[in-house]
GROMACS .gro file of N, CA and C in nm:
model
  525
    1SER      N    1  -1.281   1.116   0.565
    1SER     CA    2  -1.402   1.180   0.443
    1SER      C    3  -1.387   1.113   0.324
    2ALA      N    4  -1.508   1.124   0.252
    2ALA     CA    5  -1.532   1.041   0.138
    2ALA      C    6  -1.451   1.094   0.036
    3LEU      N    7  -1.403   0.981  -0.059
    3LEU     CA    8  -1.334   1.024  -0.165
    3LEU      C    9  -1.414   1.006  -0.289
    4SER      N   10  -1.411   1.061  -0.412
    4SER     CA   11  -1.453   1.038  -0.522
    4SER      C   12  -1.376   0.890  -0.569
    5CYS      N   13  -1.454   0.831  -0.629
    5CYS     CA   14  -1.434   0.699  -0.736
    5CYS      C   15  -1.346   0.737  -0.812
    6TYR      N   16  -1.219   0.644  -0.840
    6TYR     CA   17  -1.136   0.614  -0.915
    6TYR      C   18  -1.195   0.551  -1.044
    7VAL      N   19  -1.197   0.664  -1.147
    7VAL     CA   20  -1.305   0.626  -1.277
    7VAL      C   21  -1.197   0.645  -1.392
    8PRO      N   22  -1.151   0.505  -1.468
    8PRO     CA   23  -1.069   0.543  -1.570
    8PRO      C   24  -1.132   0.616  -1.664
    9ASN      N   25  -1.082   0.674  -1.750
    9ASN     CA   26  -1.161   0.760  -1.886
    9ASN      C   27  -1.171   0.663  -1.996
   10GLY      N   28  -1.138   0.543  -2.002
   10GLY     CA   29  -1.151   0.453  -2.125
   10GLY      C   30  -1.004   0.382  -2.175
   11ARG      N   31  -0.930   0.435  -2.118
   11ARG     CA   32  -0.775   0.373  -2.148
   11ARG      C   33  -0.691   0.310  -2.023
   12ALA      N   34  -0.656   0.182  -2.031
   12ALA     CA   35  -0.573   0.138  -1.907
   12ALA      C   36  -0.469   0.224  -1.893
   13GLY      N   37  -0.456   0.266  -1.741
   13GLY     CA   38  -0.396   0.355  -1.662
   13GLY      C   39  -0.389   0.461  -1.670
   14GLU      N   40  -0.502   0.559  -1.722
   14GLU     CA   41  -0.565   0.660  -1.770
   14GLU      C   42  -0.634   0.732  -1.680
   15MET      N   43  -0.635   0.809  -1.601
   15MET     CA   44  -0.769   0.843  -1.514
   15MET      C   45  -0.789   0.999  -1.576
   16ASP      N   46  -0.915   1.031  -1.534
   16ASP     CA   47  -0.988   1.199  -1.572
   16ASP      C   48  -0.900   1.256  -1.493
   17GLU      N   49  -0.880   1.430  -1.487
   17GLU     CA   50  -0.814   1.502  -1.376
   17GLU      C   51  -0.886   1.486  -1.276
   18PRO      N   52  -1.025   1.513  -1.226
   18PRO     CA   53  -1.064   1.465  -1.087
   18PRO      C   54  -1.000   1.319  -1.032
   19SER      N   55  -0.989   1.234  -1.117
   19SER     CA   56  -0.932   1.112  -1.039
   19SER      C   57  -0.812   1.116  -1.016
   20ARG      N   58  -0.726   1.195  -1.100
   20ARG     CA   59  -0.581   1.193  -1.076
   20ARG      C   60  -0.576   1.287  -0.936
   21ALA      N   61  -0.655   1.351  -0.926
   21ALA     CA   62  -0.657   1.455  -0.818
   21ALA      C   63  -0.650   1.371  -0.695
   22VAL      N   64  -0.732   1.288  -0.696
   22VAL     CA   65  -0.783   1.242  -0.574
   22VAL      C   66  -0.715   1.134  -0.524
   23VAL      N   67  -0.600   1.069  -0.637
   23VAL     CA   68  -0.497   0.960  -0.623
   23VAL      C   69  -0.417   1.032  -0.571
   24ARG      N   70  -0.339   1.180  -0.606
   24ARG     CA   71  -0.245   1.221  -0.544
   24ARG      C   72  -0.277   1.279  -0.403
   25SER      N   73  -0.377   1.320  -0.403
   25SER     CA   74  -0.421   1.333  -0.251
   25SER      C   75  -0.396   1.240  -0.151
   26MET      N   76  -0.477   1.129  -0.193
   26MET     CA   77  -0.412   0.983  -0.119
   26MET      C   78  -0.289   0.968  -0.102
   27LEU      N   79  -0.215   1.004  -0.211
   27LEU     CA   80  -0.097   0.950  -0.196
   27LEU      C   81  -0.018   1.036  -0.098
   28GLY      N   82   0.002   1.178  -0.139
   28GLY     CA   83   0.029   1.255  -0.059
   28GLY      C   84   0.001   1.259   0.121
   29ASP      N   85  -0.157   1.230   0.139
   29ASP     CA   86  -0.167   1.203   0.307
   29ASP      C   87  -0.116   1.066   0.317
   30ALA      N   88  -0.107   0.985   0.271
   30ALA     CA   89  -0.031   0.879   0.284
   30ALA      C   90   0.107   0.880   0.312
   31ALA      N   91   0.200   0.949   0.232
   31ALA     CA   92   0.346   0.944   0.240
   31ALA      C   93   0.390   1.034   0.355
   32ALA      N   94   0.274   1.190   0.380
   32ALA     CA   95   0.298   1.233   0.501
   32ALA      C   96   0.294   1.151   0.640
   33ASN      N   97   0.199   1.072   0.598
   33ASN     CA   98   0.165   1.010   0.728
   33ASN      C   99   0.265   0.885   0.744
   34LEU      N  100   0.298   0.842   0.651
   34LEU     CA  101   0.448   0.764   0.653
   34LEU      C  102   0.579   0.794   0.723
   35ALA      N  103   0.601   0.919   0.663
   35ALA     CA  104   0.726   1.000   0.732
   35ALA      C  105   0.713   1.012   0.847
   36SER      N  106   0.582   1.077   0.886
   36SER     CA  107   0.579   1.071   1.045
   36SER      C  108   0.594   0.967   1.138
   37MET      N  109   0.528   0.857   1.065
   37MET     CA  110   0.559   0.723   1.135
   37MET      C  111   0.723   0.708   1.185
   38ARG      N  112   0.790   0.714   1.061
   38ARG     CA  113   0.940   0.696   1.062
   38ARG      C  114   1.014   0.786   1.126
   39ARG      N  115   0.966   0.913   1.131
   39ARG     CA  116   1.038   1.014   1.164
   39ARG      C  117   1.013   1.036   1.327
   40ASP      N  118   0.892   1.041   1.380
   40ASP     CA  119   0.841   1.082   1.522
   40ASP      C  120   0.802   0.991   1.559
   41GLN      N  121   0.732   0.845   1.566
   41GLN     CA  122   0.683   0.754   1.610
   41GLN      C  123   0.780   0.667   1.634
   42GLY      N  124   0.904   0.666   1.578
   42GLY     CA  125   0.995   0.557   1.612
   42GLY      C  126   1.001   0.412   1.511
   43MET      N  127   0.928   0.462   1.445
   43MET     CA  128   0.900   0.332   1.355
   43MET      C  129   0.984   0.356   1.193
   44TRP      N  130   1.098   0.351   1.240
   44TRP     CA  131   1.211   0.395   1.105
   44TRP      C  132   1.205   0.283   1.008
   45TRP      N  133   1.156   0.170   1.044
   45TRP     CA  134   1.175   0.084   0.942
   45TRP      C  135   1.030   0.074   0.854
   46ALA      N  136   0.924   0.133   0.885
   46ALA     CA  137   0.825   0.128   0.817
   46ALA      C  138   0.799   0.138   0.713
   47GLY      N  139   0.695   0.091   0.622
   47GLY     CA  140   0.706   0.104   0.469
   47GLY      C  141   0.595   0.087   0.402
   48GLY      N  142   0.549   0.175   0.357
   48GLY     CA  143   0.444   0.161   0.253
   48GLY      C  144   0.401   0.078   0.124
   49LEU      N  145   0.249   0.063   0.052
   49LEU     CA  146   0.224  -0.027  -0.020
   49LEU      C  147   0.156   0.028  -0.101
   50VAL      N  148   0.155   0.052  -0.219
   50VAL     CA  149   0.066   0.131  -0.323
   50VAL      C  150   0.022   0.010  -0.395
   51VAL      N  151  -0.093  -0.044  -0.407
   51VAL     CA  152  -0.143  -0.125  -0.519
   51VAL      C  153  -0.224  -0.042  -0.632
   52CYS      N  154  -0.174  -0.090  -0.768
   52CYS     CA  155  -0.200  -0.030  -0.872
   52CYS      C  156  -0.273  -0.096  -0.949
   53ALA      N  157  -0.373  -0.076  -1.042
   53ALA     CA  158  -0.437  -0.171  -1.140
   53ALA      C  159  -0.375  -0.235  -1.268
   54ASN      N  160  -0.255  -0.138  -1.317
   54ASN     CA  161  -0.184  -0.205  -1.378
   54ASN      C  162  -0.056  -0.146  -1.411
   55GLN      N  163   0.007  -0.190  -1.498
   55GLN     CA  164   0.185  -0.126  -1.491
   55GLN      C  165   0.211  -0.006  -1.500
   56ARG      N  166   0.081   0.061  -1.602
   56ARG     CA  167   0.119   0.212  -1.637
   56ARG      C  168   0.107   0.264  -1.531
   57ALA      N  169  -0.005   0.252  -1.455
   57ALA     CA  170  -0.065   0.335  -1.358
   57ALA      C  171   0.042   0.305  -1.225
   58ALA      N  172   0.138   0.192  -1.199
   58ALA     CA  173   0.231   0.169  -1.135
   58ALA      C  174   0.352   0.266  -1.145
   59ASN      N  175   0.349   0.216  -1.317
   59ASN     CA  176   0.467   0.357  -1.335
   59ASN      C  177   0.461   0.487  -1.283
   60ASN      N  178   0.348   0.533  -1.316
   60ASN     CA  179   0.313   0.651  -1.300
   60ASN      C  180   0.338   0.704  -1.163
   61VAL      N  181   0.281   0.616  -1.071
   61VAL     CA  182   0.296   0.644  -0.934
   61VAL      C  183   0.416   0.632  -0.879
   62ARG      N  184   0.500   0.537  -0.930
   62ARG     CA  185   0.654   0.526  -0.886
   62ARG      C  186   0.730   0.665  -0.942
   63ALA      N  187   0.712   0.724  -1.040
   63ALA     CA  188   0.808   0.827  -1.080
   63ALA      C  189   0.711   0.954  -0.987
   64TRP      N  190   0.598   0.946  -0.926
   64TRP     CA  191   0.547   1.068  -0.878
   64TRP      C  192   0.604   1.035  -0.740
   65LEU      N  193   0.606   0.928  -0.665
   65LEU     CA  194   0.665   0.905  -0.517
   65LEU      C  195   0.794   0.953  -0.545
   66ASP      N  196   0.879   0.886  -0.651
   66ASP     CA  197   1.075   0.904  -0.654
   66ASP      C  198   1.065   1.061  -0.635
   67ALA      N  199   0.995   1.130  -0.730
   67ALA     CA  200   1.002   1.277  -0.778
   67ALA      C  201   0.968   1.366  -0.590
   68GLU      N  202   0.838   1.327  -0.544
   68GLU     CA  203   0.808   1.362  -0.445
   68GLU      C  204   0.855   1.332  -0.315
   69HIS      N  205   0.858   1.209  -0.286
   69HIS     CA  206   0.887   1.128  -0.132
   69HIS      C  207   1.011   1.082  -0.132
   70GLY      N  208   1.099   1.034  -0.221
   70GLY     CA  209   1.213   0.912  -0.207
   70GLY      C  210   1.178   0.818  -0.305
   71PRO      N  211   1.282   0.731  -0.308
   71PRO     CA  212   1.256   0.636  -0.367
   71PRO      C  213   1.164   0.517  -0.341
   72ALA      N  214   1.086   0.450  -0.444
   72ALA     CA  215   1.019   0.343  -0.446
   72ALA      C  216   1.077   0.238  -0.500
   73ALA      N  217   1.026   0.120  -0.494
   73ALA     CA  218   1.055  -0.001  -0.563
   73ALA      C  219   0.913  -0.054  -0.608
   74ILE      N  220   0.957  -0.124  -0.755
   74ILE     CA  221   0.789  -0.157  -0.810
   74ILE      C  222   0.819  -0.301  -0.840
   75VAL      N  223   0.698  -0.382  -0.820
   75VAL     CA  224   0.696  -0.501  -0.880
   75VAL      C  225   0.544  -0.527  -0.959
   76HIS      N  226   0.592  -0.625  -1.041
   76HIS     CA  227   0.470  -0.677  -1.142
   76HIS      C  228   0.497  -0.790  -1.177
   77SER      N  229   0.403  -0.889  -1.236
   77SER     CA  230   0.419  -0.990  -1.267
   77SER      C  231   0.510  -1.041  -1.404
   78ASP      N  232   0.504  -0.934  -1.489
   78ASP     CA  233   0.559  -0.916  -1.605
   78ASP      C  234   0.743  -0.899  -1.568
   79ASP      N  235   0.777  -0.866  -1.478
   79ASP     CA  236   0.937  -0.831  -1.448
   79ASP      C  237   1.015  -0.973  -1.367
   80PRO      N  238   1.079  -1.007  -1.437
   80PRO     CA  239   1.144  -1.156  -1.377
   80PRO      C  240   1.238  -1.089  -1.275
   81GLU      N  241   1.256  -0.969  -1.213
   81GLU     CA  242   1.317  -0.948  -1.157
   81GLU      C  243   1.206  -0.913  -0.993
   82SER      N  244   1.104  -0.922  -1.055
   82SER     CA  245   1.019  -0.849  -0.935
   82SER      C  246   1.038  -0.938  -0.812
   83MET      N  247   1.053  -1.106  -0.802
   83MET     CA  248   1.069  -1.104  -0.644
   83MET      C  249   1.189  -1.111  -0.589
   84ARG      N  250   1.293  -1.088  -0.666
   84ARG     CA  251   1.436  -1.036  -0.607
   84ARG      C  252   1.366  -0.875  -0.538
   85HIS      N  253   1.319  -0.804  -0.614
   85HIS     CA  254   1.275  -0.647  -0.546
   85HIS      C  255   1.211  -0.664  -0.454
   86LEU      N  256   1.128  -0.751  -0.434
   86LEU     CA  257   1.050  -0.825  -0.306
   86LEU      C  258   1.112  -0.820  -0.182
   87GLU      N  259   1.209  -0.903  -0.234
   87GLU     CA  260   1.302  -0.944  -0.126
   87GLU      C  261   1.389  -0.822  -0.062
   88ASP      N  262   1.428  -0.740  -0.143
   88ASP     CA  263   1.502  -0.597  -0.122
   88ASP      C  264   1.395  -0.533  -0.027
   89PHE      N  265   1.296  -0.499  -0.074
   89PHE     CA  266   1.214  -0.445  -0.003
   89PHE      C  267   1.206  -0.482   0.147
   90LYS      N  268   1.199  -0.607   0.112
   90LYS     CA  269   1.164  -0.659   0.282
   90LYS      C  270   1.277  -0.671   0.377
   91ARG      N  271   1.388  -0.663   0.327
   91ARG     CA  272   1.514  -0.634   0.400
   91ARG      C  273   1.558  -0.526   0.425
   92GLY      N  274   1.515  -0.441   0.333
   92GLY     CA  275   1.596  -0.284   0.299
   92GLY      C  276   1.532  -0.185   0.391
   93SER      N  277   1.531  -0.061   0.338
   93SER     CA  278   1.492   0.043   0.422
   93SER      C  279   1.417   0.160   0.308
   94LEU      N  280   1.374   0.092   0.198
   94LEU     CA  281   1.276   0.216   0.106
   94LEU      C  282   1.194   0.243   0.148
   95PRO      N  283   1.113   0.340   0.148
   95PRO     CA  284   0.996   0.402   0.210
   95PRO      C  285   0.870   0.306   0.137
   96TRP      N  286   0.869   0.298  -0.002
   96TRP     CA  287   0.737   0.261  -0.080
   96TRP      C  288   0.760   0.155  -0.164
   97LEU      N  289   0.656   0.078  -0.167
   97LEU     CA  290   0.665  -0.082  -0.268
   97LEU      C  291   0.510  -0.042  -0.351
   98VAL      N  292   0.539  -0.035  -0.485
   98VAL     CA  293   0.423  -0.007  -0.553
   98VAL      C  294   0.401  -0.170  -0.628
   99SER      N  295   0.290  -0.210  -0.635
   99SER     CA  296   0.277  -0.339  -0.683
   99SER      C  297   0.146  -0.331  -0.762
  100VAL      N  298   0.162  -0.422  -0.868
  100VAL     CA  299   0.045  -0.485  -0.965
  100VAL      C  300   0.048  -0.621  -0.938
  101ASP      N  301  -0.041  -0.701  -0.841
  101ASP     CA  302  -0.084  -0.806  -0.841
  101ASP      C  303   0.029  -0.883  -0.816
  102MET      N  304   0.109  -0.841  -0.691
  102MET     CA  305   0.235  -0.903  -0.656
  102MET      C  306   0.226  -0.897  -0.509
  103VAL      N  307   0.173  -0.859  -0.452
  103VAL     CA  308   0.175  -0.854  -0.287
  103VAL      C  309   0.026  -0.881  -0.247
  104SER      N  310  -0.017  -1.019  -0.239
  104SER     CA  311  -0.115  -1.078  -0.175
  104SER      C  312  -0.112  -1.204  -0.098
  105GLU      N  313  -0.176  -1.307  -0.096
  105GLU     CA  314  -0.177  -1.403  -0.029
  105GLU      C  315  -0.056  -1.469  -0.004
  106GLY      N  316   0.009  -1.497   0.051
  106GLY     CA  317   0.160  -1.547   0.076
  106GLY      C  318   0.252  -1.507   0.106
  107VAL      N  319   0.279  -1.354   0.083
  107VAL     CA  320   0.349  -1.254   0.068
  107VAL      C  321   0.347  -1.152   0.201
  108ASP      N  322   0.454  -1.218   0.288
  108ASP     CA  323   0.484  -1.142   0.426
  108ASP      C  324   0.589  -1.032   0.444
  109ILE      N  325   0.547  -0.929   0.467
  109ILE     CA  326   0.656  -0.783   0.473
  109ILE      C  327   0.607  -0.711   0.581
  110SER      N  328   0.641  -0.769   0.711
  110SER     CA  329   0.576  -0.706   0.809
  110SER      C  330   0.579  -0.554   0.865
  111ARG      N  331   0.708  -0.525   0.770
  111ARG     CA  332   0.732  -0.347   0.803
  111ARG      C  333   0.636  -0.276   0.733
  112LEU      N  334   0.532  -0.327   0.637
  112LEU     CA  335   0.414  -0.256   0.601
  112LEU      C  336   0.370  -0.220   0.703
  113LYS      N  337   0.314  -0.076   0.693
  113LYS     CA  338   0.211  -0.022   0.790
  113LYS      C  339   0.121   0.096   0.709
  114VAL      N  340   0.163   0.114   0.595
  114VAL     CA  341   0.066   0.201   0.505
  114VAL      C  342   0.017   0.134   0.386
  115LEU      N  343  -0.087   0.153   0.336
  115LEU     CA  344  -0.176   0.067   0.214
  115LEU      C  345  -0.224   0.207   0.149
  116VAL      N  346  -0.223   0.193   0.013
  116VAL     CA  347  -0.319   0.293  -0.059
  116VAL      C  348  -0.333   0.220  -0.166
  117SER      N  349  -0.463   0.186  -0.176
  117SER     CA  350  -0.552   0.099  -0.306
  117SER      C  351  -0.598   0.179  -0.402
  118ILE      N  352  -0.541   0.163  -0.490
  118ILE     CA  353  -0.606   0.221  -0.597
  118ILE      C  354  -0.613   0.146  -0.709
  119GLY      N  355  -0.621   0.037  -0.715
  119GLY     CA  356  -0.636  -0.087  -0.797
  119GLY      C  357  -0.778  -0.092  -0.835
  120THR      N  358  -0.815  -0.185  -0.949
  120THR     CA  359  -0.935  -0.192  -0.981
  120THR      C  360  -1.019  -0.323  -0.928
  121LYS      N  361  -0.942  -0.436  -0.896
  121LYS     CA  362  -0.999  -0.547  -0.864
  121LYS      C  363  -1.022  -0.531  -0.732
  122GLN      N  364  -1.176  -0.486  -0.690
  122GLN     CA  365  -1.213  -0.468  -0.560
  122GLN      C  366  -1.305  -0.585  -0.510
  123THR      N  367  -1.251  -0.687  -0.514
  123THR     CA  368  -1.323  -0.802  -0.462
  123THR      C  369  -1.301  -0.822  -0.298
  124ARG      N  370  -1.406  -0.838  -0.245
  124ARG     CA  371  -1.398  -0.883  -0.095
  124ARG      C  372  -1.235  -0.977  -0.046
  125LEU      N  373  -1.234  -1.047  -0.128
  125LEU     CA  374  -1.075  -1.121  -0.081
  125LEU      C  375  -0.985  -1.015  -0.116
  126ARG      N  376  -0.985  -0.975  -0.228
  126ARG     CA  377  -0.849  -0.893  -0.266
  126ARG      C  378  -0.836  -0.774  -0.134
  127ILE      N  379  -0.940  -0.740  -0.103
  127ILE     CA  380  -0.952  -0.622  -0.019
  127ILE      C  381  -0.887  -0.655   0.140
  128ILE      N  382  -0.951  -0.774   0.158
  128ILE     CA  383  -0.886  -0.826   0.286
  128ILE      C  384  -0.755  -0.860   0.276
  129GLN      N  385  -0.699  -0.931   0.166
  129GLN     CA  386  -0.568  -0.942   0.168
  129GLN      C  387  -0.486  -0.828   0.150
  130GLU      N  388  -0.530  -0.731   0.083
  130GLU     CA  389  -0.413  -0.637   0.095
  130GLU      C  390  -0.417  -0.565   0.227
  131ILE      N  391  -0.535  -0.527   0.301
  131ILE     CA  392  -0.542  -0.484   0.444
  131ILE      C  393  -0.447  -0.554   0.554
  132GLY      N  394  -0.460  -0.704   0.508
  132GLY     CA  395  -0.356  -0.798   0.578
  132GLY      C  396  -0.200  -0.782   0.571
  133ARG      N  397  -0.158  -0.678   0.450
  133ARG     CA  398  -0.057  -0.672   0.463
  133ARG      C  399   0.002  -0.578   0.557
  134VAL      N  400  -0.085  -0.502   0.614
  134VAL     CA  401  -0.044  -0.388   0.685
  134VAL      C  402  -0.086  -0.414   0.801
  135ILE      N  403  -0.156  -0.482   0.855
  135ILE     CA  404  -0.201  -0.490   1.028
  135ILE      C  405  -0.116  -0.609   1.090
  136ARG      N  406  -0.007  -0.665   1.031
  136ARG     CA  407   0.076  -0.736   1.087
  136ARG      C  408   0.170  -0.665   1.198
  137ARG      N  409   0.211  -0.753   1.281
  137ARG     CA  410   0.322  -0.668   1.393
  137ARG      C  411   0.440  -0.701   1.321
  138HIS      N  412   0.517  -0.597   1.319
  138HIS     CA  413   0.646  -0.587   1.260
  138HIS      C  414   0.774  -0.668   1.377
  139ARG      N  415   0.839  -0.764   1.302
  139ARG     CA  416   0.956  -0.852   1.401
  139ARG      C  417   1.068  -0.790   1.325
  140ASP      N  418   1.175  -0.825   1.432
  140ASP     CA  419   1.337  -0.794   1.387
  140ASP      C  420   1.388  -0.889   1.327
  141LYS      N  421   1.526  -0.905   1.314
  141LYS     CA  422   1.546  -1.032   1.249
  141LYS      C  423   1.578  -1.141   1.357
  142GLN      N  424   1.539  -1.148   1.432
  142GLN     CA  425   1.558  -1.238   1.543
  142GLN      C  426   1.391  -1.303   1.563
  143GLY      N  427   1.301  -1.222   1.489
  143GLY     CA  428   1.174  -1.254   1.521
  143GLY      C  429   1.093  -1.217   1.631
  144ARG      N  430   1.159  -1.100   1.672
  144ARG     CA  431   1.105  -1.022   1.812
  144ARG      C  432   1.019  -0.955   1.754
  145PRO      N  433   0.885  -0.933   1.842
  145PRO     CA  434   0.815  -0.794   1.811
  145PRO      C  435   0.893  -0.676   1.846
  146TYR      N  436   0.884  -0.584   1.749
  146TYR     CA  437   0.941  -0.433   1.809
  146TYR      C  438   0.836  -0.363   1.933
  147PRO      N  439   0.901  -0.330   2.025
  147PRO     CA  440   0.823  -0.268   2.149
  147PRO      C  441   0.721  -0.176   2.087
  148GLY      N  442   0.643  -0.143   2.191
  148GLY     CA  443   0.543  -0.041   2.141
  148GLY      C  444   0.468  -0.048   2.056
  149PRO      N  445   0.355   0.062   2.024
  149PRO     CA  446   0.208   0.061   1.953
  149PRO      C  447   0.301   0.059   1.815
  150GLN      N  448   0.205  -0.014   1.717
  150GLN     CA  449   0.258  -0.020   1.567
  150GLN      C  450   0.105  -0.004   1.491
  151THR      N  451   0.084   0.100   1.440
  151THR     CA  452  -0.048   0.147   1.375
  151THR      C  453  -0.012   0.107   1.240
  152ALA      N  454  -0.136   0.099   1.198
  152ALA     CA  455  -0.132   0.048   1.043
  152ALA      C  456  -0.229   0.171   0.979
  153HIS      N  457  -0.221   0.206   0.863
  153HIS     CA  458  -0.331   0.327   0.797
  153HIS      C  459  -0.348   0.253   0.655
  154VAL      N  460  -0.481   0.315   0.623
  154VAL     CA  461  -0.536   0.227   0.490
  154VAL      C  462  -0.599   0.346   0.406
  155TYR      N  463  -0.578   0.357   0.289
  155TYR     CA  464  -0.591   0.466   0.213
  155TYR      C  465  -0.665   0.417   0.119
  156ALA      N  466  -0.794   0.399   0.068
  156ALA     CA  467  -0.885   0.316  -0.006
  156ALA      C  468  -1.011   0.447  -0.101
  157LEU      N  469  -1.022   0.411  -0.213
  157LEU     CA  470  -1.119   0.464  -0.263
  157LEU      C  471  -1.277   0.428  -0.204
  158ASN      N  472  -1.372   0.542  -0.217
  158ASN     CA  473  -1.494   0.483  -0.151
  158ASN      C  474  -1.563   0.435  -0.256
  159VAL      N  475  -1.553   0.332  -0.225
  159VAL     CA  476  -1.643   0.239  -0.361
  159VAL      C  477  -1.711   0.112  -0.252
  160PRO      N  478  -1.821   0.070  -0.311
  160PRO     CA  479  -1.911  -0.040  -0.211
  160PRO      C  480  -1.817  -0.146  -0.184
  161ALA      N  481  -1.729  -0.208  -0.220
  161ALA     CA  482  -1.687  -0.322  -0.164
  161ALA      C  483  -1.550  -0.274  -0.034
  162TRP      N  484  -1.501  -0.201  -0.083
  162TRP     CA  485  -1.429  -0.138   0.071
  162TRP      C  486  -1.479  -0.053   0.160
  163ARG      N  487  -1.633   0.021   0.117
  163ARG     CA  488  -1.717   0.036   0.265
  163ARG      C  489  -1.742  -0.074   0.310
  164TYR      N  490  -1.817  -0.164   0.261
  164TYR     CA  491  -1.841  -0.301   0.330
  164TYR      C  492  -1.762  -0.349   0.410
  165ILE      N  493  -1.608  -0.366   0.357
  165ILE     CA  494  -1.507  -0.396   0.471
  165ILE      C  495  -1.442  -0.309   0.533
  166ALA      N  496  -1.457  -0.229   0.527
  166ALA     CA  497  -1.459  -0.125   0.632
  166ALA      C  498  -1.554  -0.110   0.777
  167THR      N  499  -1.679  -0.162   0.702
  167THR     CA  500  -1.767  -0.163   0.830
  167THR      C  501  -1.754  -0.291   0.885
  168LYS      N  502  -1.739  -0.383   0.810
  168LYS     CA  503  -1.720  -0.530   0.901
  168LYS      C  504  -1.619  -0.563   0.998
  169PHE      N  505  -1.485  -0.436   0.974
  169PHE     CA  506  -1.367  -0.454   1.038
  169PHE      C  507  -1.384  -0.356   1.170
  170GLU      N  508  -1.472  -0.262   1.151
  170GLU     CA  509  -1.539  -0.159   1.244
  170GLU      C  510  -1.612  -0.256   1.347
  171ASP      N  511  -1.724  -0.324   1.278
  171ASP     CA  512  -1.790  -0.393   1.374
  171ASP      C  513  -1.713  -0.498   1.452
  172ASP      N  514  -1.604  -0.570   1.385
  172ASP     CA  515  -1.533  -0.688   1.472
  172ASP      C  516  -1.464  -0.626   1.571
  173VAL      N  517  -1.386  -0.506   1.554
  173VAL     CA  518  -1.330  -0.423   1.659
  173VAL      C  519  -1.425  -0.399   1.779
  174ARG      N  520  -1.545  -0.327   1.739
  174ARG     CA  521  -1.635  -0.301   1.852
  174ARG      C  522  -1.671  -0.411   1.952
  175ALA      N  523  -1.692  -0.500   1.847
  175ALA     CA  524  -1.705  -0.654   1.952
  175ALA      C  525  -1.639  -0.689   2.065
   0.00000   0.00000   0.00000
């Protein structure tokens, strides 16, 4: 179903109430889906990634996830510990990773299977990089793929760049 677009109200990290409601709804659906994957589909190792526009938004998302759906790690470029947090998440079992410009090209966390993109940098390249984080096949510590199907879920705002990429992906899958 179509979503309302994320529209900041003029100050970094703040949204008007309808936008907050949309983001909460997306996060709630994504969290329920991730919980089901981990609990019901044998993908106990699966993790979710939330990409935020800025640190204030990321902190708010992390606080909400912590309160509603269990602990989340957060990474952003101003935190000198972010690379350690990324490695801990990669090897650990936390369900969620919240990021601001830290999980893009060159980052491989194969256990990511749910993406929630609420950032504002919606270029085609960035979108493809974000999707690429969750469509990889998860492997065990010996490099062997886990057996069985591995699904990925993407939650994004209904904005032109995402619609374009989604259409391209659908066309490629059908071809």
